[in-house]
Amino acid sequence: MRVDSREFRHCLGQFATGVTVVTCRTEAGLHGATVNAFTAVSLDPPLVLVALDRRAKVCGYITGRPFAVTVLDSDAHQMALHFAGQQGHGAAVGWVDHEVAPRIAGGLAWFACTPWATYDGGDHVLHVGLVQDCQRHPDSRPLVFHGGEFRSVGEHLAGAPWLDTLDSPECDIGWVLPRLTGSTAR
């Protein structure tokens, strides 16, 4: 059975994501792109992943280079449009120089990363970064992308459902996982 690519894209659009701007420095200057394919990979070591379309200029720019990821707040939809290539939206870009990689000013959080690994992701390239520095500014609400539109998050509904699970940062159980070696039986 063949999955219809348009329907696949619409189905993926039903998963609400945060909105980030990924930035880097090249010999030609500072570059950035709006990205919603961003996720945490590991706490130890601290790793994050951004998936970039192979056709995007920034995909080639960050390969092998340090990069920063800024998580946008709900007031930054013009900034998201600006870095998505829609320059006519009047977003004034404030750059912040960092010893690892430049980032844009503001946002709910930012991560300064050095390259860890790059993987083939079909029409995207998966860039994993080792977080060298990060900071949060949780005073605002996040900018969210859902159904092809920017949205903001409503009122807080309840406590975090994972507080009583092993995924909680408050959980004091330390796991030691065995390293997998060789081939595994199927």
XYZ file of C-alpha atoms in Angstrom:
186
model
C 0.000 0.000 0.000
C 1.348 3.465 -0.927
C 0.793 6.362 1.469
C -0.445 9.528 -0.246
C 2.216 12.180 0.499
C -0.310 15.032 0.772
C -2.486 13.086 3.216
C 0.621 12.044 5.150
C 1.616 15.710 5.490
C -1.891 16.676 6.653
C -1.900 13.866 9.209
C 1.494 14.960 10.542
C 0.098 18.502 10.798
C -2.320 17.274 13.449
C 0.594 16.775 15.821
C 1.135 20.172 17.451
C 4.802 21.155 17.648
C 6.757 24.007 19.070
C 8.433 26.451 16.697
C 12.166 27.119 16.726
C 14.722 29.080 14.762
C 17.974 27.229 14.066
C 20.963 29.519 13.494
C 24.635 29.260 12.599
C 27.602 31.310 11.435
C 29.322 30.754 8.100
C 32.060 32.561 6.230
C 29.285 34.492 4.440
C 27.540 35.611 7.651
C 24.744 34.593 9.998
C 21.972 32.280 8.819
C 18.787 30.873 10.282
C 15.650 28.934 9.464
C 12.305 28.284 11.115
C 12.108 24.640 12.158
C 9.378 22.701 13.934
C 11.140 19.329 13.669
C 13.140 19.663 16.891
C 13.339 17.233 19.788
C 15.377 16.126 22.754
C 17.420 12.974 22.188
C 19.346 12.374 25.407
C 19.857 13.906 28.839
C 23.277 12.301 29.348
C 24.980 13.412 27.226
C 22.680 16.377 26.506
C 21.652 15.907 22.863
C 19.009 17.554 20.680
C 17.970 16.866 17.092
C 16.789 19.133 14.277
C 15.493 17.682 11.025
C 16.183 19.979 8.076
C 14.884 19.718 4.541
C 17.794 18.860 2.244
C 16.763 21.725 -0.072
C 17.002 24.357 2.681
C 20.138 26.500 2.594
C 20.595 26.199 6.350
C 20.803 22.403 6.019
C 24.067 22.735 4.142
C 25.244 25.583 6.320
C 25.067 23.744 9.657
C 26.633 20.503 8.500
C 29.743 20.170 10.642
C 29.219 23.583 12.273
C 28.050 24.646 15.714
C 24.427 25.792 15.750
C 21.881 27.286 18.113
C 18.183 26.552 18.529
C 15.834 29.210 19.920
C 12.352 28.117 21.056
C 9.942 30.887 20.029
C 7.249 32.392 22.219
C 3.714 33.192 21.080
C 4.630 36.806 20.270
C 7.274 35.701 17.742
C 5.098 34.538 14.825
C 6.499 37.371 12.653
C 10.009 36.137 13.461
C 8.976 32.600 12.473
C 7.654 33.895 9.148
C 10.828 35.914 8.575
C 13.083 32.867 9.010
C 10.691 30.780 6.916
C 11.599 33.002 3.971
C 8.689 35.430 4.131
C 10.853 38.522 4.613
C 8.046 41.099 4.171
C 6.657 40.664 7.669
C 8.764 43.365 9.307
C 10.451 41.218 11.930
C 13.500 42.974 13.335
C 16.103 40.309 14.009
C 18.097 40.774 17.164
C 21.186 38.564 17.099
C 23.006 37.456 20.230
C 26.612 36.398 19.827
C 27.552 33.292 21.787
C 30.918 31.566 22.005
C 29.413 28.392 20.479
C 26.960 29.745 17.884
C 24.930 32.916 17.285
C 21.248 32.852 18.218
C 18.314 35.153 17.922
C 17.299 37.274 20.903
C 14.313 36.342 23.010
C 12.437 33.077 23.057
C 11.365 30.696 25.783
C 14.651 28.795 25.718
C 17.787 28.403 23.653
C 20.387 25.705 23.113
C 23.947 26.240 21.846
C 25.206 23.033 20.218
C 28.276 21.519 18.657
C 27.874 18.820 15.994
C 27.440 15.295 17.381
C 26.154 13.277 14.397
C 24.341 13.646 11.100
C 21.974 11.021 9.706
C 20.106 10.444 6.476
C 16.418 11.145 7.002
C 15.023 10.699 3.478
C 14.275 14.165 2.118
C 15.596 15.603 5.406
C 18.952 15.492 7.182
C 18.909 14.756 10.912
C 21.439 16.932 12.741
C 22.144 15.885 16.319
C 23.849 18.494 18.464
C 25.674 18.188 21.763
C 24.280 20.967 23.963
C 27.114 23.093 25.317
C 24.925 25.762 26.906
C 21.223 26.431 27.362
C 18.919 28.786 29.162
C 15.193 29.194 29.649
C 12.932 32.222 29.970
C 9.556 30.641 30.795
C 7.632 33.885 31.305
C 5.710 33.595 28.026
C 3.650 30.995 26.244
C 5.115 28.955 23.386
C 4.419 29.508 19.714
C 2.820 26.321 18.390
C 2.395 25.024 14.844
C -0.723 22.924 14.224
C -2.706 22.227 11.076
C -0.521 24.528 8.988
C -1.072 27.537 11.257
C 0.712 29.267 14.113
C -1.189 29.109 17.401
C -0.638 29.839 21.056
C -1.293 27.593 24.008
C -4.319 28.240 26.222
C -4.599 28.126 29.965
C -2.778 25.547 32.062
C -5.113 22.580 32.570
C -3.437 20.280 35.082
C -0.135 19.107 36.505
C 2.345 17.322 34.318
C 1.071 13.755 33.824
C 4.598 12.335 33.854
C 5.500 13.536 37.359
C 4.814 10.067 38.775
C 6.706 8.210 36.041
C 10.342 7.294 35.487
C 10.536 10.024 32.815
C 10.167 12.746 35.431
C 13.283 14.811 36.217
C 12.241 14.500 39.873
C 12.567 10.708 39.720
C 15.654 9.711 41.690
C 16.092 6.271 40.158
C 19.354 5.971 38.256
C 19.211 3.505 35.389
C 22.250 1.644 34.200
C 21.488 0.141 30.827
C 23.649 -2.601 29.367
C 25.430 -1.729 26.144
C 24.128 -3.630 23.156
C 26.876 -5.340 21.217
C 26.935 -7.656 18.250
C 23.846 -8.737 16.426
C 20.576 -9.510 18.106
C 18.329 -12.448 17.302
C 15.031 -11.631 15.648
